[in-house]
Each structure stands twice: as C-alpha cells, then as structure tokens.
mmCIF file of C-alpha atoms and ligand atoms in Angstrom:
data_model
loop_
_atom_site.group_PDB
_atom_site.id
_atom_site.type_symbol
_atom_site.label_atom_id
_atom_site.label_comp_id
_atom_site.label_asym_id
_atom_site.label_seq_id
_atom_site.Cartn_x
_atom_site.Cartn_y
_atom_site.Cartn_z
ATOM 1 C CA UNK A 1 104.373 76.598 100.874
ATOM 2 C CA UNK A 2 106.434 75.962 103.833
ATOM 3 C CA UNK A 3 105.623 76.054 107.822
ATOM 4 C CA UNK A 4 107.295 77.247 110.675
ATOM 5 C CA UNK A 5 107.048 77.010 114.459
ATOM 6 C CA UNK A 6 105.998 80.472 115.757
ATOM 7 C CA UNK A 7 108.527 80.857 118.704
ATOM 8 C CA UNK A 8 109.110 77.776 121.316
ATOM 9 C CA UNK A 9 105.426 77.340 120.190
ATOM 10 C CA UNK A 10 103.502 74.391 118.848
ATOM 11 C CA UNK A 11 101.777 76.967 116.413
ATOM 12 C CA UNK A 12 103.176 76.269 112.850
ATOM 13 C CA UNK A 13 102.079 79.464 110.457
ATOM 14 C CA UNK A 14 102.880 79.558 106.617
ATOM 15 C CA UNK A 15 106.514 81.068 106.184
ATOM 16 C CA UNK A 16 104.708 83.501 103.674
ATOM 17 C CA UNK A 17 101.485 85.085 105.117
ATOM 18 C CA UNK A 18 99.049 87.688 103.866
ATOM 19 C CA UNK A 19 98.341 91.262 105.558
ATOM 20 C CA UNK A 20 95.827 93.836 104.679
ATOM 21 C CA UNK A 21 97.134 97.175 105.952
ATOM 22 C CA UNK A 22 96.419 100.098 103.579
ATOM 23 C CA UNK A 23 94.755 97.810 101.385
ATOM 24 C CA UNK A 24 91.683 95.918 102.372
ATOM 25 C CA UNK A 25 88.606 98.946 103.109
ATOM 26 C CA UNK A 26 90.759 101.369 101.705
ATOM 27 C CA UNK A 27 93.135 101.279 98.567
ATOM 28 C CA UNK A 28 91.669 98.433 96.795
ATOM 29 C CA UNK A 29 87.613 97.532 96.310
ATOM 30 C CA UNK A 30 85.958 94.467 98.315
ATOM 31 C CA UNK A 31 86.377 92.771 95.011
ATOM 32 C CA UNK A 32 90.380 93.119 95.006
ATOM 33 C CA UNK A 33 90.423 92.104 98.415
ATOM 34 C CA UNK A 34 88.420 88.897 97.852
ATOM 35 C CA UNK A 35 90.869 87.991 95.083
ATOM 36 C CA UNK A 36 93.575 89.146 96.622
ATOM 37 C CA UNK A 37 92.613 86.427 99.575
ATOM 38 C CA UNK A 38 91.466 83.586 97.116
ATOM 39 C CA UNK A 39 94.845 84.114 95.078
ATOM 40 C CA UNK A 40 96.769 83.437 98.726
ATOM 41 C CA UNK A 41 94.413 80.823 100.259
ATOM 42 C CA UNK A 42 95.148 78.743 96.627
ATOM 43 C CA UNK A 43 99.344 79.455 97.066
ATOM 44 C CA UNK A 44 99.116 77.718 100.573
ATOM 45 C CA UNK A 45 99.197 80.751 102.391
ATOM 46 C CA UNK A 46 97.255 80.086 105.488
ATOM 47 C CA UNK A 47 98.357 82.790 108.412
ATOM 48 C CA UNK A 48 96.527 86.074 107.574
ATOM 49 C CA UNK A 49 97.264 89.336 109.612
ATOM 50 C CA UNK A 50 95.139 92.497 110.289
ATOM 51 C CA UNK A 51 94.777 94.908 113.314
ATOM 52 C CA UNK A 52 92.116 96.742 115.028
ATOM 53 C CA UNK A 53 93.175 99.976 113.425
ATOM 54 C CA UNK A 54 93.810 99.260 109.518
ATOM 55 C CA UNK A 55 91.606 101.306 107.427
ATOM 56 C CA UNK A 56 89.749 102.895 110.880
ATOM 57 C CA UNK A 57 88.237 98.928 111.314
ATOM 58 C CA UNK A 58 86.926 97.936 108.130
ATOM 59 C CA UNK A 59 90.647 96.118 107.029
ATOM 60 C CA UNK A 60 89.210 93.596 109.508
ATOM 61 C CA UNK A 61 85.899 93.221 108.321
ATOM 62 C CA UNK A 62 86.573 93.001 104.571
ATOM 63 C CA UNK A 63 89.374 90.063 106.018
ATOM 64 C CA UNK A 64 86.046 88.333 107.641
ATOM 65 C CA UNK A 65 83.985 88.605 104.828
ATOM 66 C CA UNK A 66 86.855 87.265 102.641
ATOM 67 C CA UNK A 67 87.204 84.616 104.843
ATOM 68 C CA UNK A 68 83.878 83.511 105.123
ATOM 69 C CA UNK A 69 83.373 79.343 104.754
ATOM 70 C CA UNK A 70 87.013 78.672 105.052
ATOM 71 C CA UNK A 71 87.614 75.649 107.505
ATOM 72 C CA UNK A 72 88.563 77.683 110.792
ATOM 73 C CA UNK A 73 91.114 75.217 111.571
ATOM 74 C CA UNK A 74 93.046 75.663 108.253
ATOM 75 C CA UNK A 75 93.833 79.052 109.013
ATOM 76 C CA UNK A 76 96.125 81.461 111.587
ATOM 77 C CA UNK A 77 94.280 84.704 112.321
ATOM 78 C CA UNK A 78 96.922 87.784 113.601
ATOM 79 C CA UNK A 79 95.425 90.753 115.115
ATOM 80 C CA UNK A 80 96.423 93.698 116.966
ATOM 81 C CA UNK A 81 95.461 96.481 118.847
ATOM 82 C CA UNK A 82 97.344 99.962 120.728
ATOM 83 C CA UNK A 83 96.505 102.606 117.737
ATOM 84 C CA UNK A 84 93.451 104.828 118.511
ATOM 85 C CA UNK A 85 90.294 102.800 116.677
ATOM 86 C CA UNK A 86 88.217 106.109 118.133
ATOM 87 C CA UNK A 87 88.129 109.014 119.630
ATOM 88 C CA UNK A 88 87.728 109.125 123.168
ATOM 89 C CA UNK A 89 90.485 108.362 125.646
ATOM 90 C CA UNK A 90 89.634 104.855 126.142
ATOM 91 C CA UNK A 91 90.260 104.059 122.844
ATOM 92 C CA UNK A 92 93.569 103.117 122.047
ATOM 93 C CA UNK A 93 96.740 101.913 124.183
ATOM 94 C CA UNK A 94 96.899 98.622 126.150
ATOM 95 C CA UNK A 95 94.806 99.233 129.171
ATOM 96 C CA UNK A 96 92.707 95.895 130.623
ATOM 97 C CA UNK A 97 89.429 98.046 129.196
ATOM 98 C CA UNK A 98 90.668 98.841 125.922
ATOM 99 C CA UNK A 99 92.349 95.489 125.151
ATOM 100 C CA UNK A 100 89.244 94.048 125.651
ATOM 101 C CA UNK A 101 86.900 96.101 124.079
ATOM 102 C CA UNK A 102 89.085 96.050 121.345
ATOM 103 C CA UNK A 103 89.469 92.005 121.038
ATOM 104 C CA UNK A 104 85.218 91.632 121.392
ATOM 105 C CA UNK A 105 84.972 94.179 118.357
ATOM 106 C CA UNK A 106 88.185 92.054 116.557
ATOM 107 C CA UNK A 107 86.266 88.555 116.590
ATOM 108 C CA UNK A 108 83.042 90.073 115.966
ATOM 109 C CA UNK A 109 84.333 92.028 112.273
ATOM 110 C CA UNK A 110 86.511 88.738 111.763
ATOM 111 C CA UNK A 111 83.682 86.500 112.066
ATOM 112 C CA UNK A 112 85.516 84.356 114.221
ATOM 113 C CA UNK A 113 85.313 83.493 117.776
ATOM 114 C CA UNK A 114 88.934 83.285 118.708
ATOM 115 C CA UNK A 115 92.335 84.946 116.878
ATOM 116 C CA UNK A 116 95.418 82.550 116.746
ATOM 117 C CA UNK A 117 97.551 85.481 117.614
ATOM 118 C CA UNK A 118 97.127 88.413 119.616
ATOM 119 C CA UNK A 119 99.589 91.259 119.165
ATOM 120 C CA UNK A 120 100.664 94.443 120.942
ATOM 121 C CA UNK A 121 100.859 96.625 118.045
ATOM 122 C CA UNK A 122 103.480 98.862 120.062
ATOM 123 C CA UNK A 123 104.764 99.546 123.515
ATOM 124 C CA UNK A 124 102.539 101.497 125.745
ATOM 125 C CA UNK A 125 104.409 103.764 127.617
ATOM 126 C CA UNK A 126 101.206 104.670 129.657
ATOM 127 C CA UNK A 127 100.023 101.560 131.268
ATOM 128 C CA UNK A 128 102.008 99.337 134.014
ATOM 129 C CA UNK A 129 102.912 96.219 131.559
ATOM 130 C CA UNK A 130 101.583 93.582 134.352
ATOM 131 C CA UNK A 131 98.093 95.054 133.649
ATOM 132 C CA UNK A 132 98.460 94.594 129.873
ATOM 133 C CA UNK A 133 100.178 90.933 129.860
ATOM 134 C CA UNK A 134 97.226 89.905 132.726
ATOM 135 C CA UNK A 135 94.797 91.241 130.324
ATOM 136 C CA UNK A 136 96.356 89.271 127.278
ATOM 137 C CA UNK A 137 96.846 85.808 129.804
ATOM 138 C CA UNK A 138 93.168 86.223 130.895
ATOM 139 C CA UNK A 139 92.314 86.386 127.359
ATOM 140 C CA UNK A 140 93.951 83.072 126.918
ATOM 141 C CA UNK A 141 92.227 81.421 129.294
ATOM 142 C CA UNK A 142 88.924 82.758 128.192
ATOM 143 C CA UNK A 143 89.932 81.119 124.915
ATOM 144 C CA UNK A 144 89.462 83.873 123.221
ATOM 145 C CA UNK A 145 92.897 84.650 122.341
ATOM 146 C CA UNK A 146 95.166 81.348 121.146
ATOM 147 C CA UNK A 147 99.010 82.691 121.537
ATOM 148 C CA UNK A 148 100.029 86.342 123.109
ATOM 149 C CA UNK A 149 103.101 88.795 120.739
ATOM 150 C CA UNK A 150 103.878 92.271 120.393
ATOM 151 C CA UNK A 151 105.091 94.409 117.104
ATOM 152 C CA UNK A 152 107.682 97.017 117.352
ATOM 153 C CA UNK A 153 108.906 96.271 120.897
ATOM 154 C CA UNK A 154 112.458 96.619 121.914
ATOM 155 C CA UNK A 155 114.569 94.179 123.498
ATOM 156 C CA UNK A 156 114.418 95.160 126.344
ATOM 157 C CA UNK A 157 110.855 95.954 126.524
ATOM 158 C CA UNK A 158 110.376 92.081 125.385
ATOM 159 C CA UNK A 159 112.615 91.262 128.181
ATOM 160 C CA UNK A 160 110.840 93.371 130.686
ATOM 161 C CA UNK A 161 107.340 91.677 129.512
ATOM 162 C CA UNK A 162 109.223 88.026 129.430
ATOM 163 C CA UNK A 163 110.686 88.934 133.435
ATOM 164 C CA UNK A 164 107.228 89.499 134.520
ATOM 165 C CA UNK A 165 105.364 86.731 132.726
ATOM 166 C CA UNK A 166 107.634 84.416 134.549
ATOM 167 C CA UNK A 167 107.444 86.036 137.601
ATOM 168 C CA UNK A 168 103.604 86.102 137.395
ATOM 169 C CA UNK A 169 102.894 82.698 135.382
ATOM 170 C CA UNK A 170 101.466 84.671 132.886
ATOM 171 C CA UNK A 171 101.660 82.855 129.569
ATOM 172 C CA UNK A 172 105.031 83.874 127.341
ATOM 173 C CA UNK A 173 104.870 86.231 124.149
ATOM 174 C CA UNK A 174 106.046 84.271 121.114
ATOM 175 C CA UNK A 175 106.379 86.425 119.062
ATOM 176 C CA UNK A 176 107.389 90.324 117.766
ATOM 177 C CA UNK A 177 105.980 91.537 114.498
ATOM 178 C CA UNK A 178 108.897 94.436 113.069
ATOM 179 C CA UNK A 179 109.848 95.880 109.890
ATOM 180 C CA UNK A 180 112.549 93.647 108.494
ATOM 181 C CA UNK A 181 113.756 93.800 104.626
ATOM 182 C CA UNK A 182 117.012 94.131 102.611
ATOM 183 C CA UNK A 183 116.819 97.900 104.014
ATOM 184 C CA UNK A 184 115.687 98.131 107.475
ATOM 185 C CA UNK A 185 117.635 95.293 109.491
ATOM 186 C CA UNK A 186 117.520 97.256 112.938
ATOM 187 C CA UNK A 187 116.190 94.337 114.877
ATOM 188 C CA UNK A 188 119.364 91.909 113.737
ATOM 189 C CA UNK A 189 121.584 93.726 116.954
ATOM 190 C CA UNK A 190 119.549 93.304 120.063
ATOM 191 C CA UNK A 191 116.082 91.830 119.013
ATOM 192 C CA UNK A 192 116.582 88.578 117.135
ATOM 193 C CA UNK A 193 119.699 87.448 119.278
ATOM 194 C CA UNK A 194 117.306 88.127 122.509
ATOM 195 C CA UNK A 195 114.191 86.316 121.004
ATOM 196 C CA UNK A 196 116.655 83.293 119.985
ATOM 197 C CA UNK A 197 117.562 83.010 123.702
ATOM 198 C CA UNK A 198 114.228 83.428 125.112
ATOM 199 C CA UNK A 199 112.020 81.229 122.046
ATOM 200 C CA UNK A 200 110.334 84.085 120.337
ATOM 201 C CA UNK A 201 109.648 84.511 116.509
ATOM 202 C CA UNK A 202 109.523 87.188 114.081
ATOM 203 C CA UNK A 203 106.956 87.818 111.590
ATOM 204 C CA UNK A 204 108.281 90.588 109.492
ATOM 205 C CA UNK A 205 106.131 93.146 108.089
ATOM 206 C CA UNK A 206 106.675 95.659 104.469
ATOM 207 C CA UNK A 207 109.431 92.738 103.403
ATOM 208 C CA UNK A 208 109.625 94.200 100.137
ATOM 209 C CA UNK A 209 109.485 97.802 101.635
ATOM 210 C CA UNK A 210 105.989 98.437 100.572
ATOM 211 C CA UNK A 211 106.512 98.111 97.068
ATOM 212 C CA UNK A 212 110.338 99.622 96.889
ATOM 213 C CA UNK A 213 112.177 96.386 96.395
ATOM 214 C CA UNK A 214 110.091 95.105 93.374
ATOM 215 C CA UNK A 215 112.148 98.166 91.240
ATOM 216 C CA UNK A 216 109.143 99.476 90.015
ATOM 217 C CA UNK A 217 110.267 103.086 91.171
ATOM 218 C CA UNK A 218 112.264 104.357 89.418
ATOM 219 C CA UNK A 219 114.987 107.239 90.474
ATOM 220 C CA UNK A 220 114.004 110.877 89.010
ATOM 221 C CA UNK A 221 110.390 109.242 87.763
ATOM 222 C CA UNK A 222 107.308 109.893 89.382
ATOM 223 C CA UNK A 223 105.880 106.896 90.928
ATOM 224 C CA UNK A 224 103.798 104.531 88.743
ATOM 225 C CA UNK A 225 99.970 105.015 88.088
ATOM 226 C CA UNK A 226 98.103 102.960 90.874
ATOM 227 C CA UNK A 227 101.564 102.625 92.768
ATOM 228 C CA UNK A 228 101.319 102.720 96.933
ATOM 229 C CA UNK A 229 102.875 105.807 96.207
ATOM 230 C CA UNK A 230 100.038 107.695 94.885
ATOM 231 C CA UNK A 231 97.704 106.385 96.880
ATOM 232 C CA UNK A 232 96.536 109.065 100.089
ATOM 233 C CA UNK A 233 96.632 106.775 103.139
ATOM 234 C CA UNK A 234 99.851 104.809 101.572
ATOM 235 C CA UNK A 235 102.042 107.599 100.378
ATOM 236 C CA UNK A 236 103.029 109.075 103.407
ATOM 237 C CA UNK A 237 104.484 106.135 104.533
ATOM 238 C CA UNK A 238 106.602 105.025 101.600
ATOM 239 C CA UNK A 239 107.873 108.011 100.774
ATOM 240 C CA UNK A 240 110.504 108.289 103.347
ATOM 241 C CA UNK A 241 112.402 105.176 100.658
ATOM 242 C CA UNK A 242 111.894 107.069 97.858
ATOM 243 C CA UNK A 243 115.160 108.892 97.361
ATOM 244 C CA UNK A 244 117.062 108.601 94.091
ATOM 245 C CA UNK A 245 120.166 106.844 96.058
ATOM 246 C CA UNK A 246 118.030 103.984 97.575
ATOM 247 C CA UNK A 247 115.807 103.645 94.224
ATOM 248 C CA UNK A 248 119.053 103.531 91.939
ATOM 249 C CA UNK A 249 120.889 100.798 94.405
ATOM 250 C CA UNK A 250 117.713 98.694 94.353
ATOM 251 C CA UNK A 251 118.108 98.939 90.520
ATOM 252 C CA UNK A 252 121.496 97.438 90.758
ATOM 253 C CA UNK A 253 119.902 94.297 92.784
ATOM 254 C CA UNK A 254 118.351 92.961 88.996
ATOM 255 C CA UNK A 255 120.892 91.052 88.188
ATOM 256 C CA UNK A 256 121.329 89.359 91.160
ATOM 257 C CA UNK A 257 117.539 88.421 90.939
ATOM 258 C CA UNK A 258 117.857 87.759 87.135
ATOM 259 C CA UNK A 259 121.023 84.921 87.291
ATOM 260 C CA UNK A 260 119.065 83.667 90.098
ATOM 261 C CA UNK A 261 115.661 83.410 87.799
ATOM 262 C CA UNK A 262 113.789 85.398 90.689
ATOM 263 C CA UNK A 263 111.571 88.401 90.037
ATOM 264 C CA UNK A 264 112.987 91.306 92.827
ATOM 265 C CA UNK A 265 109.915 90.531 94.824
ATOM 266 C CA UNK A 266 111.259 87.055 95.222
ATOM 267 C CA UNK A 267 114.913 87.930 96.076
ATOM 268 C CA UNK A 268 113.052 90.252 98.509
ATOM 269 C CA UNK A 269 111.087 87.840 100.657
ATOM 270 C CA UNK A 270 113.512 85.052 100.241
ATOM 271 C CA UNK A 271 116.217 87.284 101.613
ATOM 272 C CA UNK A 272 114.112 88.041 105.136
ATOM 273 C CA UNK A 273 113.463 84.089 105.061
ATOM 274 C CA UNK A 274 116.817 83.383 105.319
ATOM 275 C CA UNK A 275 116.835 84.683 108.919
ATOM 276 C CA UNK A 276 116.090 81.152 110.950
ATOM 277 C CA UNK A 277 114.339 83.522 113.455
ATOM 278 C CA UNK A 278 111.989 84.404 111.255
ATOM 279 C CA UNK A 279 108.919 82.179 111.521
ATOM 280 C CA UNK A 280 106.978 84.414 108.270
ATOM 281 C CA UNK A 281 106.951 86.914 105.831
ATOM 282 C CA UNK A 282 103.835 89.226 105.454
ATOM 283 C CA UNK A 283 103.205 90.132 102.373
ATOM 284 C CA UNK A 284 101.139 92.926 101.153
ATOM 285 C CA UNK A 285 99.028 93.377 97.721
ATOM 286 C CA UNK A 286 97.038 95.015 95.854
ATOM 287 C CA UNK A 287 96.206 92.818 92.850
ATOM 288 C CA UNK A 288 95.915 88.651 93.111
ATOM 289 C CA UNK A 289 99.125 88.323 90.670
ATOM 290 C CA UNK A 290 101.117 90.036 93.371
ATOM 291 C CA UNK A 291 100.672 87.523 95.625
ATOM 292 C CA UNK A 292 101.058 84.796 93.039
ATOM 293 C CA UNK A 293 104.262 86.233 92.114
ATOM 294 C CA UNK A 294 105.621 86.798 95.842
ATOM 295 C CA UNK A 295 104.782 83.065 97.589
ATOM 296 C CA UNK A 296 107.468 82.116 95.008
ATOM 297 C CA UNK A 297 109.753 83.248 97.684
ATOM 298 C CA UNK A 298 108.775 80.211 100.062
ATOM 299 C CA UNK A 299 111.801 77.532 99.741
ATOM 300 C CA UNK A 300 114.472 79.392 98.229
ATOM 301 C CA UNK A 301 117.427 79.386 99.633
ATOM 302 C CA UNK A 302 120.253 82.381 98.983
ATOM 303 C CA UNK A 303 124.056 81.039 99.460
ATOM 304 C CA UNK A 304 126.565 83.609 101.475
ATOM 305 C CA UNK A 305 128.192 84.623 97.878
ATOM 306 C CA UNK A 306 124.775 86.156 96.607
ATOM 307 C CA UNK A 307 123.965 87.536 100.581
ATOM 308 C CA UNK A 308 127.454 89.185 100.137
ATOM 309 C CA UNK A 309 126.246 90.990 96.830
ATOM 310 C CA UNK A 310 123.463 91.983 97.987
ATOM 311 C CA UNK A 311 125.381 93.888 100.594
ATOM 312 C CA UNK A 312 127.590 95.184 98.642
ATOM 313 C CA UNK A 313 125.016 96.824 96.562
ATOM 314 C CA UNK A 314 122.878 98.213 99.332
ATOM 315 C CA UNK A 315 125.731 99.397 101.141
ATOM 316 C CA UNK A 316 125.206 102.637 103.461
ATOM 317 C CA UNK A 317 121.250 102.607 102.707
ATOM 318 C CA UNK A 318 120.634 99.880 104.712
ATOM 319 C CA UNK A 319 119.380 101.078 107.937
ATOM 320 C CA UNK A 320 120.889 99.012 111.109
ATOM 321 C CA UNK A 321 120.532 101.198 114.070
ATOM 322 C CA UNK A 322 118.879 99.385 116.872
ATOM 323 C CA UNK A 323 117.476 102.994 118.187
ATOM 324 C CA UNK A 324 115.078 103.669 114.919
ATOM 325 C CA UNK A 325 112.399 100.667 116.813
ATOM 326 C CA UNK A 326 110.197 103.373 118.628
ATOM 327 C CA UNK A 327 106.687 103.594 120.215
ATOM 328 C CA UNK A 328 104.710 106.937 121.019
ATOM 329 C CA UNK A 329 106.114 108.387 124.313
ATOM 330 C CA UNK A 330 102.367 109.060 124.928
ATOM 331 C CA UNK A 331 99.486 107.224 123.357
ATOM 332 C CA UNK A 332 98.651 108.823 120.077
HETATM 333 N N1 LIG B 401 103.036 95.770 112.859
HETATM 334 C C1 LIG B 401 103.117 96.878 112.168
HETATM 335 O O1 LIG B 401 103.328 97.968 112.716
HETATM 336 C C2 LIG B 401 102.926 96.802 110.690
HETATM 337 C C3 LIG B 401 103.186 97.922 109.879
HETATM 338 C C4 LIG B 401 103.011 97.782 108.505
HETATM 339 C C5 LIG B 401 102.589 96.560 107.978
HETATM 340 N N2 LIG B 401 102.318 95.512 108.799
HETATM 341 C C6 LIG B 401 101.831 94.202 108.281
HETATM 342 O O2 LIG B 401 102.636 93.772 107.195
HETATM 343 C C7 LIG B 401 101.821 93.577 106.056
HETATM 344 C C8 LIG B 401 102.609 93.813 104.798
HETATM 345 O O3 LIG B 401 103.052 95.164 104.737
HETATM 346 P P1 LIG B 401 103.239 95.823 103.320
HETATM 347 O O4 LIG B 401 101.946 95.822 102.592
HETATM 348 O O5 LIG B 401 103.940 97.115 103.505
HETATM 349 O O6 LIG B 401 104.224 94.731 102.650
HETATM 350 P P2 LIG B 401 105.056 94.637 101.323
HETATM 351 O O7 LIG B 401 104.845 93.233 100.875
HETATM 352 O O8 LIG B 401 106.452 95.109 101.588
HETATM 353 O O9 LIG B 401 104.406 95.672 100.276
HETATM 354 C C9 LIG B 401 103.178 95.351 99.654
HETATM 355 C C10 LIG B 401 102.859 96.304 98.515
HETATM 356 O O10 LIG B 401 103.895 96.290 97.510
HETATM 357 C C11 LIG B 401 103.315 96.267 96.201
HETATM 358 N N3 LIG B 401 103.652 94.957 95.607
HETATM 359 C C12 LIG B 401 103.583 93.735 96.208
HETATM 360 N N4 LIG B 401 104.000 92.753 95.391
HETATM 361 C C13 LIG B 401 104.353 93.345 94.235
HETATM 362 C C14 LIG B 401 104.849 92.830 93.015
HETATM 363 N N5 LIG B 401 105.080 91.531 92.862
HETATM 364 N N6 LIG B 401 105.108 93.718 92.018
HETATM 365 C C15 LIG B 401 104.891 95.046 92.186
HETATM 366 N N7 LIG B 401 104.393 95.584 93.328
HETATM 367 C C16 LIG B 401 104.138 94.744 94.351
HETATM 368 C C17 LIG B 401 101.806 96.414 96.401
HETATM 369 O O11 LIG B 401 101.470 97.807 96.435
HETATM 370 P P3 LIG B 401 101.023 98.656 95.124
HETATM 371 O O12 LIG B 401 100.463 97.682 94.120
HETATM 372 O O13 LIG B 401 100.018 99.604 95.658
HETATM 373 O O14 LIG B 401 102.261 99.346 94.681
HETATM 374 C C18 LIG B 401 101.603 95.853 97.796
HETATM 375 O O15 LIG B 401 100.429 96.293 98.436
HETATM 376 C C19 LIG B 401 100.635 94.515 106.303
HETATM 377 O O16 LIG B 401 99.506 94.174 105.551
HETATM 378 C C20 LIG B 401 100.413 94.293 107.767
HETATM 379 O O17 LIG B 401 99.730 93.073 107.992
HETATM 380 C C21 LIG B 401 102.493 95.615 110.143
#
C-alpha cells in the first residue's frame, strides 16, 4: 500500500481506503463487515470512512465494533455529518448544535475518542458558514476532531469557507470528498485546479461507480444475484449508470484491463489514482475478496497511450459538467 499527504497536511492516509456506505448495518451481516475490515486492515489499508447517516447510524457502529483492539494510532478515522440522522429539525445540517451533537454520538458508536477527519457531508445552504467552520475549529481545539473537509462542495463554496478561515484564523479544510471515476470527472474543471492552489486533497468516493466499472452488468441482463443493484437501499442509487450505452462501453474497457493484466476493478481505481490531487480512493465492498482484489490498484501507474483509450472508449458517457456537484437548496 502506498501513502499520501491529505492536502498541505502532515496527515498521510492509505491511497486506497475502505468505506461502509450501504454496506456495513445494512446490505451485508456484522459477519461480512468484520471480514470485509480484516481483509483491508491485512492489504495495508489503514484510512477507513463512515458518516453519521449510513445505514440511519449503525454503518458507524458496526465500523467500531470492527475496529475494536486495533492500535488507534495505526489508523485514519473519516466521518461526516449534514444528512438528517433523525427526525426533528435539529437533526441534520451544519448548525453549531447539530455538528456537535452529531460528533459526541460519532466517537461514542466509533469507539474512539477523536476522528482523524471531520467532513461536511454537503453544503448547507441554511446556516451562515462562519458558524459551521467555528464549530468544526472549536472542535479542533477540543481535540476532538484531528483535521476539518467537506464532500460535495463547489469551488467556490470551498473558496468561500477557505476566505473566511483566513480571515477568522479558523483552521483550513484539507480536504473535499466527491464522486470521481472513469465516468463522473465533474470536479477536474473548477475543483481540483482550486484545491491545487489552495493545498486541499481529494478522497474520491464510488471509484468504480458502485459496482459499474467491474463489468459485471451486463447491457439488456438483469443485474446479478446479490449485485448493489438488487439490493433496496443500494439500487436507487446505481441505477441512474445502468443504461445499455454506458454498460456496453464499459464492456469495451476489458481489453485495456486484460493487456494490462488488471481485473476492471483495478484499471478503475488506478485510473482515479492517477490524479496527483487525489490523496485516496474509497473503496466499497461487500465480500473480503473485493477488497483483496481492488488494493491491487495501489502503485500502478497508467501511461497517456492507455489514458487516451480509455477515453476514447468512454467517449460522450463520461459526465464533465462542473454544474452536476449539488447540495439540497434546503436541508433535507
Ligand atoms: N461523500 C459522499 O457523499 C459519499 C457518497 C457515496 C459514497 N461515499 C464513500 O465512498 C465509499 C465507497 O463508495 P462505493 O461503495 O459506492 O464505492 P465503489 O468501490 O465504487 O463500489 C463498491 C461496490 O462495488 C461492488 N464491488 C466492489 N469491488 C468489486 C469487485 N472487485 N468485483 C465485483 N464487484 C465489486 C460491491 O457491491 P456489490 O457486491 O453489492 O455489487 C461494492 O460494495 C462509501 O463507502 C463511502 O465511504 C461517500
């Protein structure tokens, strides 16, 4: 496994790392989980993410539990919070008294009294940003909270949060957590040349879109048995990829993967790592031999000839427009 610096930070996190969204508390049993975690602490893997919301708060207690007896300092613990983790009002978004209800019930399901990295998990639209990044800063001081990021955020709202954290000496964001794969590149135009300038990092999630870059779906087949596809929480978010063009140019990626000796998951996460701006990879999975297969990805490099291919493969599926990075006009 290789490390990177997250940001213009001293933090190094594995390049691959392991997330538990959909998975942990809800498609796979505690036992998966556990093996899922064993198979990535033994492949090197030693940044883990989860968030508040994943699986209504168990994803984050099934992480702990996992966890449990690992040296604290060999590991990088990501959480987040924004998405409603209840009902009432106070609940969800990025105001001083969620954010820190949120973090206490974080470290107390993780086990852990501080998280390495604490993410927005999107833009809230609803509370003045100084009262979020004080929140976050005083959380840092308070030691419960290591480094401060946000997922999803435009450039310009990372701009807006960096303008103010200067202004206010509030400790920097290093990071942004996006979607980022072979078919959703919409934070190459404005977001990764901005977090170059200013010393941020991504870590970029669904790297092998969920499942879609593996070429296990096939076009005009139903999904496979057991596949995120058929699963009730997962479904609804894959199935925007599964359409017969995407799944039959993805098919046309195997022998690129194949003359390089890389399974399609490989090509997949190698082809995010490629991007010096990104500091890791997270890496979903169901099954132990998933995540055995995937770390393979760590260290190899793709020349500009088999980029190039790739491209011309892909060609109008790939999704590039800066616009399609959203959060909720209102708190959900
Ligand atoms: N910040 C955000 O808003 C946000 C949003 C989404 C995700 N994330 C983070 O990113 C992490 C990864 O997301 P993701 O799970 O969508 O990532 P992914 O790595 O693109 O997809 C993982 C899924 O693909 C399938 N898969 C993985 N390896 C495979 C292989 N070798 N062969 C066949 N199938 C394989 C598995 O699903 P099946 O076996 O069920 O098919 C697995 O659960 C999440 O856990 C979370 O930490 C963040």
């Amino acid at each position: 496994m290789e490390f990177r610096h997250l940001g213009r930070s001293g933090l190094m996190v594995s390049e691959i790392s392991y997330g538990n969204w959909i998975t942990h508390g809800s498609q796979v049993e505690e036992d998966a989980a556990r093996e899922c975690v064993r198979a990535a602490l033994d492949e090197g893997i030693t940044t883990f993410d989860t968030a508040d919301v994943y699986a209504g708060t168990k994803a984050e207690e099934v992480l702990g539990r996992a966890l449990k007896g690992v040296r604290r300092e060999s590991l990088e613990i990501f959480t987040k919070v924004y998405w409603p983790t209840g009902a009432g009002p106070n609940d969800r978004g990025l105001s001083r008294k969620h954010i820190t209800e949120s973090v206490h019930g974080s470290l107390r399901r993780l086990q852990t009294d501080y998280v390495d990295l604490y993410q927005a998990h999107r833009f809230d639209n609803e509370t003045p940003l100084e009262e979020t990044l004080k929140t976050f800063d005083d959380l840092v001081r308070q030691g419960k909270v290591l480094y401060v990021g946000v997922s999803e955020w435009t450039a310009d709202q990372i701009a807006q949060a960096l303008k103010i954290a200067d202004e206010m000496g509030f400790d920097r964001l290093v990071s942004n957590q996006p979607q980022y794969s072979m078919l959703w590149r919409v934070i190459e135009a404005e977001v990764v040349p901005l977090s170059e300038k200013e010393g941020l990092s991504q870590i970029v999630w669904s790297p092998i879109a969920q499942g879609v870059l593996t070429g296990k779906y096939l076009p005009g087949q139903p999904p496979p048995a057991g596949s995120r596809a058929t699963d009730p929480a997962g479904g609804n978010f894959i199935s925007r990829m599964l359409n017969d063009d995407v799944l039959t140019r993805v098919q046309n990626l195997k022998p690129i993967a194949a003359d390089l000796g890389l399974s399609m998951a490989q090509l997949a996460v190698a082809w995010v790592l490629q991007n010096p701006n990104v500091a890791s990879a997270i890496i979903g999975a169901t099954k132990p031999e998933q995540v055995r297969d995937n770390v393979k990805a760590s260290g190899v490099k793709l020349d500009a000839e088999v980029l190039k291919k790739i491209d011309d493969v892909l060609g109008p599926v790939v999704e590039r427009d800066p616009a399609k990075t959203v959060s909720p006009e209102k708190r959900p």
